[in-house]
mmCIF file with all atom_site columns, C-alpha atoms in Angstrom:
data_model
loop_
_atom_site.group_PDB
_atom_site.id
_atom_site.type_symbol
_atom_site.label_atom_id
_atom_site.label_alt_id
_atom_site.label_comp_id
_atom_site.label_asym_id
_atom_site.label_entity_id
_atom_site.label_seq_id
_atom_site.pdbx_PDB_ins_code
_atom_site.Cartn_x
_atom_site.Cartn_y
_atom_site.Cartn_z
_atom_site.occupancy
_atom_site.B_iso_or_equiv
_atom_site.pdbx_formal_charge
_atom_site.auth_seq_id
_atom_site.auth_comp_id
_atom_site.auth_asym_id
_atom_site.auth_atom_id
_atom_site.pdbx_PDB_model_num
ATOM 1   C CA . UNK A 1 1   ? -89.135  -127.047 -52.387 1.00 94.00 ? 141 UNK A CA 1
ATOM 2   C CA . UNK A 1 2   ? -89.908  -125.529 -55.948 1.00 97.00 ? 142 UNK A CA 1
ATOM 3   C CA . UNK A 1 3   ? -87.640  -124.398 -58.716 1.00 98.00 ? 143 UNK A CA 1
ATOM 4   C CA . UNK A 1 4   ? -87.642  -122.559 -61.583 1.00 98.00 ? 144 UNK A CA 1
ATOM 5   C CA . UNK A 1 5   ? -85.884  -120.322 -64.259 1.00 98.00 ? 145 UNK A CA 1
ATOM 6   C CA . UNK A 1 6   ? -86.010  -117.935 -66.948 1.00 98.00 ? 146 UNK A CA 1
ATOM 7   C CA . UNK A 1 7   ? -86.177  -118.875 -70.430 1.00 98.00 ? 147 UNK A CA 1
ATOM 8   C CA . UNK A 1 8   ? -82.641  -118.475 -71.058 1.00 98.00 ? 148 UNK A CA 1
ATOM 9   C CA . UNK A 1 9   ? -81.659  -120.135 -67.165 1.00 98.00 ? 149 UNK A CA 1
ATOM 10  C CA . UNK A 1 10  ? -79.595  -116.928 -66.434 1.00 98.00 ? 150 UNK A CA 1
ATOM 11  C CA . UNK A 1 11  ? -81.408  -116.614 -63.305 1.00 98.00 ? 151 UNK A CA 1
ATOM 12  C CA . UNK A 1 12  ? -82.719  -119.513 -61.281 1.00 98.00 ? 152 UNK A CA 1
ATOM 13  C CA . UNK A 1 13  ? -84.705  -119.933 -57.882 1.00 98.00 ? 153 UNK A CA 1
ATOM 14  C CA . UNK A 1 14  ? -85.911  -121.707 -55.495 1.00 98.00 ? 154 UNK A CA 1
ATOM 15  C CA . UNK A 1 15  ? -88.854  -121.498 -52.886 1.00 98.00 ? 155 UNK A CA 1
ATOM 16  C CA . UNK A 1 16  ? -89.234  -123.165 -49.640 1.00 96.00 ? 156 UNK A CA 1
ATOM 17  C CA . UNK A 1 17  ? -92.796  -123.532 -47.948 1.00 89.00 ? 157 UNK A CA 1
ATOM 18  C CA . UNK A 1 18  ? -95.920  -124.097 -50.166 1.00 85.00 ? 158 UNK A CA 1
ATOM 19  C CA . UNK A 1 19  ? -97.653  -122.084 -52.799 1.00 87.00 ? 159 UNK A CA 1
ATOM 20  C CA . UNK A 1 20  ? -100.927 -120.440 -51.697 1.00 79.00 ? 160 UNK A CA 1
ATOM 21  C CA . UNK A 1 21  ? -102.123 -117.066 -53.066 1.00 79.00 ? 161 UNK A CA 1
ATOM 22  C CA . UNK A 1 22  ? -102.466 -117.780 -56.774 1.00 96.00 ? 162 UNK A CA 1
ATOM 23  C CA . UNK A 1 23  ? -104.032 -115.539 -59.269 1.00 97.00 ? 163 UNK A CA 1
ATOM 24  C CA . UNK A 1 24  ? -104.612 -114.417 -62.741 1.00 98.00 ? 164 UNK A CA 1
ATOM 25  C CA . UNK A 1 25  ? -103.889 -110.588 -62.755 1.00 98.00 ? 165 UNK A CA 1
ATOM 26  C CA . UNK A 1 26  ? -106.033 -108.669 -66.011 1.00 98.00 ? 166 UNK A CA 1
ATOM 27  C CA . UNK A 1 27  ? -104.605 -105.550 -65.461 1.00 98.00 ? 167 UNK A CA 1
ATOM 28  C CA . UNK A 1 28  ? -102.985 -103.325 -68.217 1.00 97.00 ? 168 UNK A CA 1
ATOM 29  C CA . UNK A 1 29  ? -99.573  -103.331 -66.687 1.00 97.00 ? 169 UNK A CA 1
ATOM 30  C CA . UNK A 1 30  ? -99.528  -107.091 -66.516 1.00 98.00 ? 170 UNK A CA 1
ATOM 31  C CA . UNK A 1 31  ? -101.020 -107.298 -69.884 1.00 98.00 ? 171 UNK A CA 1
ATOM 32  C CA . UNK A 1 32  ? -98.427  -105.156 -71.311 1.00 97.00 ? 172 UNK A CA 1
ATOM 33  C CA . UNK A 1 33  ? -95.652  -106.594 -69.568 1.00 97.00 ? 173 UNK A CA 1
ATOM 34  C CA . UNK A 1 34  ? -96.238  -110.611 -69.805 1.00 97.00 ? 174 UNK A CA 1
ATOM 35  C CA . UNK A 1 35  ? -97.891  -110.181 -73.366 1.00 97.00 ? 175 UNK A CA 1
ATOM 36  C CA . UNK A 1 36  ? -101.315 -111.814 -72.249 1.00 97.00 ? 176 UNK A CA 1
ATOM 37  C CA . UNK A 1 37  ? -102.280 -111.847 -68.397 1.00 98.00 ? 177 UNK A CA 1
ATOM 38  C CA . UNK A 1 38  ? -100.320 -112.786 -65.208 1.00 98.00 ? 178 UNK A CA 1
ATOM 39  C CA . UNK A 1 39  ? -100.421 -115.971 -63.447 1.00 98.00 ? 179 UNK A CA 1
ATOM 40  C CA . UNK A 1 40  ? -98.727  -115.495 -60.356 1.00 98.00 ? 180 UNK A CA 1
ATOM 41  C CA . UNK A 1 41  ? -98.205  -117.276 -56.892 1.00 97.00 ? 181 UNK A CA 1
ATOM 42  C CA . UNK A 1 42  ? -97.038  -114.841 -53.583 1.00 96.00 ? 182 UNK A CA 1
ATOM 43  C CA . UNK A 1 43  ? -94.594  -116.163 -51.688 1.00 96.00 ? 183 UNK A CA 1
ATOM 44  C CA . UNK A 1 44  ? -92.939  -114.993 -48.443 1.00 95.00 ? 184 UNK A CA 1
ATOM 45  C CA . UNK A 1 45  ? -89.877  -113.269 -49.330 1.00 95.00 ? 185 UNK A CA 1
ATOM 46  C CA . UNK A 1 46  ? -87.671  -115.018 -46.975 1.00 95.00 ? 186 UNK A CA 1
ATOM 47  C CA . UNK A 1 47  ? -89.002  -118.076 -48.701 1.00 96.00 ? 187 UNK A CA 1
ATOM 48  C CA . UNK A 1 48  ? -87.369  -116.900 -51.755 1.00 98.00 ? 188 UNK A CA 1
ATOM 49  C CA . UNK A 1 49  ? -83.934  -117.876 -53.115 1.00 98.00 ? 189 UNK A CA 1
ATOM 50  C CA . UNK A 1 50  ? -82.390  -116.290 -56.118 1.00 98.00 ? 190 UNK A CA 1
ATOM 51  C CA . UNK A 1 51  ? -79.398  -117.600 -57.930 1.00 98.00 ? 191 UNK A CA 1
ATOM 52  C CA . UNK A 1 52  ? -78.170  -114.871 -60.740 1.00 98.00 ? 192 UNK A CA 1
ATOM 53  C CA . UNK A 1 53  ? -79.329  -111.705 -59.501 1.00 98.00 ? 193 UNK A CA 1
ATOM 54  C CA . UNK A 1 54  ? -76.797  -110.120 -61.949 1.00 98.00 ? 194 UNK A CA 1
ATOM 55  C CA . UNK A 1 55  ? -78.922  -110.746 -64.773 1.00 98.00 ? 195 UNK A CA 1
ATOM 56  C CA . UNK A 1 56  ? -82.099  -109.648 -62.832 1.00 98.00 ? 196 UNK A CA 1
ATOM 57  C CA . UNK A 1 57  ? -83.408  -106.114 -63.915 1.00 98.00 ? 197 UNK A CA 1
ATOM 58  C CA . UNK A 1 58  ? -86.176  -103.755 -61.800 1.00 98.00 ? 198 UNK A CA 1
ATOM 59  C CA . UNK A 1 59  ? -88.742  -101.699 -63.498 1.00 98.00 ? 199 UNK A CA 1
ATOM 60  C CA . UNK A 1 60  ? -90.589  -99.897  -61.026 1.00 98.00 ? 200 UNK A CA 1
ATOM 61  C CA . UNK A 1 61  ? -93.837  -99.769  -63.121 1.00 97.00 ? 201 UNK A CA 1
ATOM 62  C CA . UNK A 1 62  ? -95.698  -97.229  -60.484 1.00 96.00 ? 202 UNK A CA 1
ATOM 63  C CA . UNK A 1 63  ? -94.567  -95.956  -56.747 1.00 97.00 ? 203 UNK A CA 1
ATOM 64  C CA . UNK A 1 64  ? -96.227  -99.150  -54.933 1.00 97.00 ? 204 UNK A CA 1
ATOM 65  C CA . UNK A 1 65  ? -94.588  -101.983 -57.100 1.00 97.00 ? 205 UNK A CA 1
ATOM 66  C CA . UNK A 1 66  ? -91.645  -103.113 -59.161 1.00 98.00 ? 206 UNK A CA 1
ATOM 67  C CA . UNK A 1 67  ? -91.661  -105.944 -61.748 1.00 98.00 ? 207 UNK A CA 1
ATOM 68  C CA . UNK A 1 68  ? -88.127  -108.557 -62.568 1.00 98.00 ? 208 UNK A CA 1
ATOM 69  C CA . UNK A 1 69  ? -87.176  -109.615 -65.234 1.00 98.00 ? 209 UNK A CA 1
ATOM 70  C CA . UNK A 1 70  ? -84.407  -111.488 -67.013 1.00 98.00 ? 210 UNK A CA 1
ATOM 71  C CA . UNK A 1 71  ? -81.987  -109.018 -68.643 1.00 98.00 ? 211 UNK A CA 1
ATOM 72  C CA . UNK A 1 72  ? -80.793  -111.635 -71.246 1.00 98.00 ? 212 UNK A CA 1
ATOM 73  C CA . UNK A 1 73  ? -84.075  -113.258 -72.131 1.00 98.00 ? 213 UNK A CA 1
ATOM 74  C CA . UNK A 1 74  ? -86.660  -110.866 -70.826 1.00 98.00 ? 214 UNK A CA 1
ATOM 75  C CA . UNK A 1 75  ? -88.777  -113.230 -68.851 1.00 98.00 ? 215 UNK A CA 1
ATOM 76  C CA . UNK A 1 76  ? -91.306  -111.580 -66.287 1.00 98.00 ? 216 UNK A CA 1
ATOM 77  C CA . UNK A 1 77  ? -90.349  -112.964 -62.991 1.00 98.00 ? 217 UNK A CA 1
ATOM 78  C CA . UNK A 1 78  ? -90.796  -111.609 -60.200 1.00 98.00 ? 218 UNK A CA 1
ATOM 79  C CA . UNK A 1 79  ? -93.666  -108.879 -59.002 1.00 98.00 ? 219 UNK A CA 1
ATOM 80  C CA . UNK A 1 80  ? -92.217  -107.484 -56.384 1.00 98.00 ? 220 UNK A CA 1
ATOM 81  C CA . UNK A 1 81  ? -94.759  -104.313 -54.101 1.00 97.00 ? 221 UNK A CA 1
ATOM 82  C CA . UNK A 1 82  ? -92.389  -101.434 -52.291 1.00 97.00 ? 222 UNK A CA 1
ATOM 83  C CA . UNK A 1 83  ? -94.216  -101.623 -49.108 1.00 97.00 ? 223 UNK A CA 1
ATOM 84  C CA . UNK A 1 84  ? -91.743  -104.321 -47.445 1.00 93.00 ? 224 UNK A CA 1
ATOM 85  C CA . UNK A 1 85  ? -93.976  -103.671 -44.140 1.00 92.00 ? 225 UNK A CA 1
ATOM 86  C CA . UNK A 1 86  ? -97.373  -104.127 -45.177 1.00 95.00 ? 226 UNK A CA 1
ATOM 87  C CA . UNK A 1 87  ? -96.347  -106.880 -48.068 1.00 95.00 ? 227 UNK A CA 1
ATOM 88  C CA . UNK A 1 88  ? -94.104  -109.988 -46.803 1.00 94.00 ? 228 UNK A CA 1
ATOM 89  C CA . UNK A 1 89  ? -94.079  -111.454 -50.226 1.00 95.00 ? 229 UNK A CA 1
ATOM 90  C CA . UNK A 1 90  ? -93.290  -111.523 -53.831 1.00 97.00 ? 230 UNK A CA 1
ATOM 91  C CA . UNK A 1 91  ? -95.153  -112.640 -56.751 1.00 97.00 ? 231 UNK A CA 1
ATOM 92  C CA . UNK A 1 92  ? -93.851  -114.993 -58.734 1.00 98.00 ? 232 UNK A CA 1
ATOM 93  C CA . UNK A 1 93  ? -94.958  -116.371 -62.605 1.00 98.00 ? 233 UNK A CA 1
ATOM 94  C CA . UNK A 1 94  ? -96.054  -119.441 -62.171 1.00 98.00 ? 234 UNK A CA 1
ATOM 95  C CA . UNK A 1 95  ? -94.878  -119.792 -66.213 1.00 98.00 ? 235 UNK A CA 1
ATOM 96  C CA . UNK A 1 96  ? -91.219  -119.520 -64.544 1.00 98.00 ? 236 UNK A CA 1
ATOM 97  C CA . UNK A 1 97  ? -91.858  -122.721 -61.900 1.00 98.00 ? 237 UNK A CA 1
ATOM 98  C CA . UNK A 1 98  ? -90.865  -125.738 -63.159 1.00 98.00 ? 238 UNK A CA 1
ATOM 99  C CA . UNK A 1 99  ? -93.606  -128.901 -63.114 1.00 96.00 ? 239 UNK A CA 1
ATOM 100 C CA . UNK A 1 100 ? -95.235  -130.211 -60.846 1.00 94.00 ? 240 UNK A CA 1
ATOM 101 C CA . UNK A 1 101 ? -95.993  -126.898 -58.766 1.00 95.00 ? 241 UNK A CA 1
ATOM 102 C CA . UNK A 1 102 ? -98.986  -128.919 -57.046 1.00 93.00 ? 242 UNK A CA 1
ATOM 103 C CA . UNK A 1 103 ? -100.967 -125.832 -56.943 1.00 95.00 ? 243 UNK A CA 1
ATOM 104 C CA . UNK A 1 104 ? -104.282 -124.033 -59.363 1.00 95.00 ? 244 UNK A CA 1
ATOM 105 C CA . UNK A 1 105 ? -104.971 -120.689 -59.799 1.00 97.00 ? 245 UNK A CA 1
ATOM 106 C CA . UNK A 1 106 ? -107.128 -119.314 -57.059 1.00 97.00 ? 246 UNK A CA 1
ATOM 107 C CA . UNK A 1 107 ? -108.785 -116.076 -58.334 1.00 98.00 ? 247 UNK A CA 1
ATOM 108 C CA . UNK A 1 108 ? -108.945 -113.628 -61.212 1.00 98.00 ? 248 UNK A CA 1
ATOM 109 C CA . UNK A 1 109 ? -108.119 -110.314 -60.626 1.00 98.00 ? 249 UNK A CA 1
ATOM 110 C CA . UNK A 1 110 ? -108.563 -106.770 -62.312 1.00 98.00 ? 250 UNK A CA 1
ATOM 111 C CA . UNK A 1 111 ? -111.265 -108.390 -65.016 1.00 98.00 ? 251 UNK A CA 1
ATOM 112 C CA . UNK A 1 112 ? -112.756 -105.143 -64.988 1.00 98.00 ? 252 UNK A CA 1
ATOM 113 C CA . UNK A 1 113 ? -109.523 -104.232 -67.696 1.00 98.00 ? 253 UNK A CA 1
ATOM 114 C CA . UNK A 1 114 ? -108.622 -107.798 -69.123 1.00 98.00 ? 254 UNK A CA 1
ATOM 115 C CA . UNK A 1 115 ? -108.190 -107.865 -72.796 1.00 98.00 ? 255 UNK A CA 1
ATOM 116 C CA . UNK A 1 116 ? -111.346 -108.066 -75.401 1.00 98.00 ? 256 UNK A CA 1
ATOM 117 C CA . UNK A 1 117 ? -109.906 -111.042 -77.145 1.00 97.00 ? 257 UNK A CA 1
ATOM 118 C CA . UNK A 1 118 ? -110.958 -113.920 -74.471 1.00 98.00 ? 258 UNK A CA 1
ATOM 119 C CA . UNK A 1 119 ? -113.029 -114.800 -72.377 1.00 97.00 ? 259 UNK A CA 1
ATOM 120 C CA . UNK A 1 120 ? -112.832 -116.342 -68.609 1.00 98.00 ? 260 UNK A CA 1
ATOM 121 C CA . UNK A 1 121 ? -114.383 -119.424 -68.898 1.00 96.00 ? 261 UNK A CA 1
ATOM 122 C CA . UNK A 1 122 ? -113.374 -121.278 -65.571 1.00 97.00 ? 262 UNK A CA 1
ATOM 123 C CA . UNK A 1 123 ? -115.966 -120.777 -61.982 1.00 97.00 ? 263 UNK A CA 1
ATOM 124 C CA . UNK A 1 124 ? -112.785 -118.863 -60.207 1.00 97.00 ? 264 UNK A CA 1
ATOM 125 C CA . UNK A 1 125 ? -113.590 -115.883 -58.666 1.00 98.00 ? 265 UNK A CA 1
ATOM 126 C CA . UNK A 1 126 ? -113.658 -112.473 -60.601 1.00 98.00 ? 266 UNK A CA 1
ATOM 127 C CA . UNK A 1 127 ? -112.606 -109.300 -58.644 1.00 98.00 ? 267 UNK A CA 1
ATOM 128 C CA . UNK A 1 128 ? -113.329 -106.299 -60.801 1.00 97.00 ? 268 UNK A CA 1
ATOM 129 C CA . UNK A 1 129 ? -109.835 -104.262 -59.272 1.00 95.00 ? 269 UNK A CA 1
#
Protein backbone atom coordinates (compact mmCIF):
# COMPACT_ATOMS: atom_id res chain seq x y z
CA UNK A 1 0.00 0.00 0.00
CA UNK A 2 1.29 3.64 -0.80
CA UNK A 3 0.09 7.01 0.33
CA UNK A 4 0.35 10.33 -0.41
CA UNK A 5 -1.03 13.98 -0.45
CA UNK A 6 -1.01 17.34 -1.73
CA UNK A 7 0.97 20.00 -0.30
CA UNK A 8 -1.72 21.41 1.65
CA UNK A 9 -3.24 17.46 2.61
CA UNK A 10 -6.70 18.56 1.21
CA UNK A 11 -6.69 15.57 -0.84
CA UNK A 12 -5.08 12.30 0.12
CA UNK A 13 -4.69 8.72 -1.53
CA UNK A 14 -3.85 5.63 -1.45
CA UNK A 15 -2.71 2.83 -3.97
CA UNK A 16 -2.90 -0.82 -3.68
CA UNK A 17 -0.63 -3.17 -5.92
CA UNK A 18 2.96 -2.05 -6.84
CA UNK A 19 4.39 0.79 -8.80
CA UNK A 20 5.70 -0.13 -12.28
CA UNK A 21 5.54 2.27 -15.26
CA UNK A 22 7.64 5.19 -14.05
CA UNK A 23 8.77 8.04 -16.13
CA UNK A 24 10.07 11.48 -16.53
CA UNK A 25 7.66 13.24 -19.03
CA UNK A 26 9.70 16.51 -21.03
CA UNK A 27 6.86 17.62 -22.69
CA UNK A 28 5.62 21.31 -22.79
CA UNK A 29 2.36 20.61 -21.10
CA UNK A 30 4.08 18.89 -18.23
CA UNK A 31 6.69 21.50 -18.18
CA UNK A 32 4.20 24.17 -17.94
CA UNK A 33 2.05 22.56 -15.59
CA UNK A 34 4.54 20.96 -12.80
CA UNK A 35 7.04 23.98 -13.29
CA UNK A 36 10.05 21.64 -14.34
CA UNK A 37 9.28 18.02 -15.79
CA UNK A 38 6.93 15.18 -14.64
CA UNK A 39 7.84 12.26 -12.67
CA UNK A 40 5.06 10.05 -12.74
CA UNK A 41 4.13 6.34 -11.87
CA UNK A 42 0.72 4.65 -13.81
CA UNK A 43 -1.30 2.89 -11.78
CA UNK A 44 -4.46 0.83 -12.44
CA UNK A 45 -7.32 2.94 -11.73
CA UNK A 46 -9.13 0.55 -9.61
CA UNK A 47 -5.92 0.53 -7.66
CA UNK A 48 -6.54 4.05 -6.88
CA UNK A 49 -8.20 5.51 -3.76
CA UNK A 50 -8.96 9.14 -3.35
CA UNK A 51 -9.93 10.78 -0.14
CA UNK A 52 -11.08 14.65 -0.84
CA UNK A 53 -12.21 14.66 -4.25
CA UNK A 54 -13.96 17.99 -3.39
CA UNK A 55 -10.88 19.82 -3.52
CA UNK A 56 -9.72 17.94 -6.71
CA UNK A 57 -9.98 20.13 -9.95
CA UNK A 58 -9.81 18.71 -13.91
CA UNK A 59 -8.13 20.58 -16.63
CA UNK A 60 -8.56 18.79 -19.69
CA UNK A 61 -5.25 20.07 -21.24
CA UNK A 62 -6.09 18.44 -24.91
CA UNK A 63 -9.09 15.88 -26.09
CA UNK A 64 -6.97 12.61 -25.05
CA UNK A 65 -6.01 13.65 -21.39
CA UNK A 66 -6.93 15.58 -18.29
CA UNK A 67 -4.51 16.68 -15.52
CA UNK A 68 -5.66 16.99 -11.21
CA UNK A 69 -4.82 19.10 -9.21
CA UNK A 70 -5.35 20.42 -5.71
CA UNK A 71 -7.78 23.38 -5.78
CA UNK A 72 -6.40 24.82 -2.45
CA UNK A 73 -2.71 24.28 -2.96
CA UNK A 74 -2.38 23.63 -6.64
CA UNK A 75 -0.38 20.47 -6.55
CA UNK A 76 -0.23 18.40 -9.93
CA UNK A 77 -1.63 15.08 -9.06
CA UNK A 78 -3.06 13.09 -11.02
CA UNK A 79 -2.63 12.62 -15.11
CA UNK A 80 -5.48 11.17 -15.92
CA UNK A 81 -5.95 9.98 -20.40
CA UNK A 82 -9.91 10.05 -21.62
CA UNK A 83 -9.67 6.80 -23.31
CA UNK A 84 -10.96 4.67 -20.15
CA UNK A 85 -10.86 1.58 -22.75
CA UNK A 86 -7.58 1.64 -24.19
CA UNK A 87 -5.89 3.25 -20.79
CA UNK A 88 -6.63 1.26 -17.36
CA UNK A 89 -4.57 3.68 -15.42
CA UNK A 90 -3.71 7.00 -14.06
CA UNK A 91 -0.55 8.75 -13.63
CA UNK A 92 0.37 9.78 -10.59
CA UNK A 93 3.45 12.41 -9.29
CA UNK A 94 5.62 10.52 -7.69
CA UNK A 95 6.49 14.19 -5.78
CA UNK A 96 2.84 13.53 -4.19
CA UNK A 97 3.83 9.72 -2.73
CA UNK A 98 5.03 9.76 0.47
CA UNK A 99 8.67 7.86 1.25
CA UNK A 100 9.66 4.98 0.75
CA UNK A 101 7.82 4.38 -2.73
CA UNK A 102 10.44 1.42 -3.37
CA UNK A 103 10.44 2.25 -6.94
CA UNK A 104 13.12 4.50 -9.74
CA UNK A 105 12.21 6.16 -12.62
CA UNK A 106 12.12 3.89 -15.60
CA UNK A 107 12.35 6.06 -18.77
CA UNK A 108 12.45 9.61 -20.08
CA UNK A 109 9.96 10.64 -22.26
CA UNK A 110 9.27 13.54 -24.86
CA UNK A 111 13.24 14.73 -24.60
CA UNK A 112 12.81 15.78 -27.99
CA UNK A 113 10.94 19.19 -26.12
CA UNK A 114 12.54 19.13 -22.52
CA UNK A 115 13.71 22.45 -21.35
CA UNK A 116 17.30 24.05 -22.48
CA UNK A 117 18.32 24.63 -18.93
CA UNK A 118 19.46 20.85 -17.97
CA UNK A 119 20.66 18.22 -19.02
CA UNK A 120 19.74 14.27 -18.60
CA UNK A 121 22.56 12.93 -17.09
CA UNK A 122 21.34 9.39 -15.84
CA UNK A 123 21.68 5.92 -18.61
CA UNK A 124 17.56 5.77 -18.59
CA UNK A 125 16.13 5.50 -21.72
CA UNK A 126 15.31 8.64 -23.92
CA UNK A 127 12.17 8.44 -26.19
CA UNK A 128 12.14 11.47 -28.42
CA UNK A 129 7.82 11.65 -28.25
Amino acid sequence: MYKGSCLCGAIKFEVSGVLEATDACHCNQCRKWTGHFLASAEVLRDSLLIEGEANLSWYHSSEKVRRGFCSQCGSSLFFDPLDKEKHHWIGIALGSFDKPTGTNLGQHIYVAEKGDYYDINDDLPQNEH
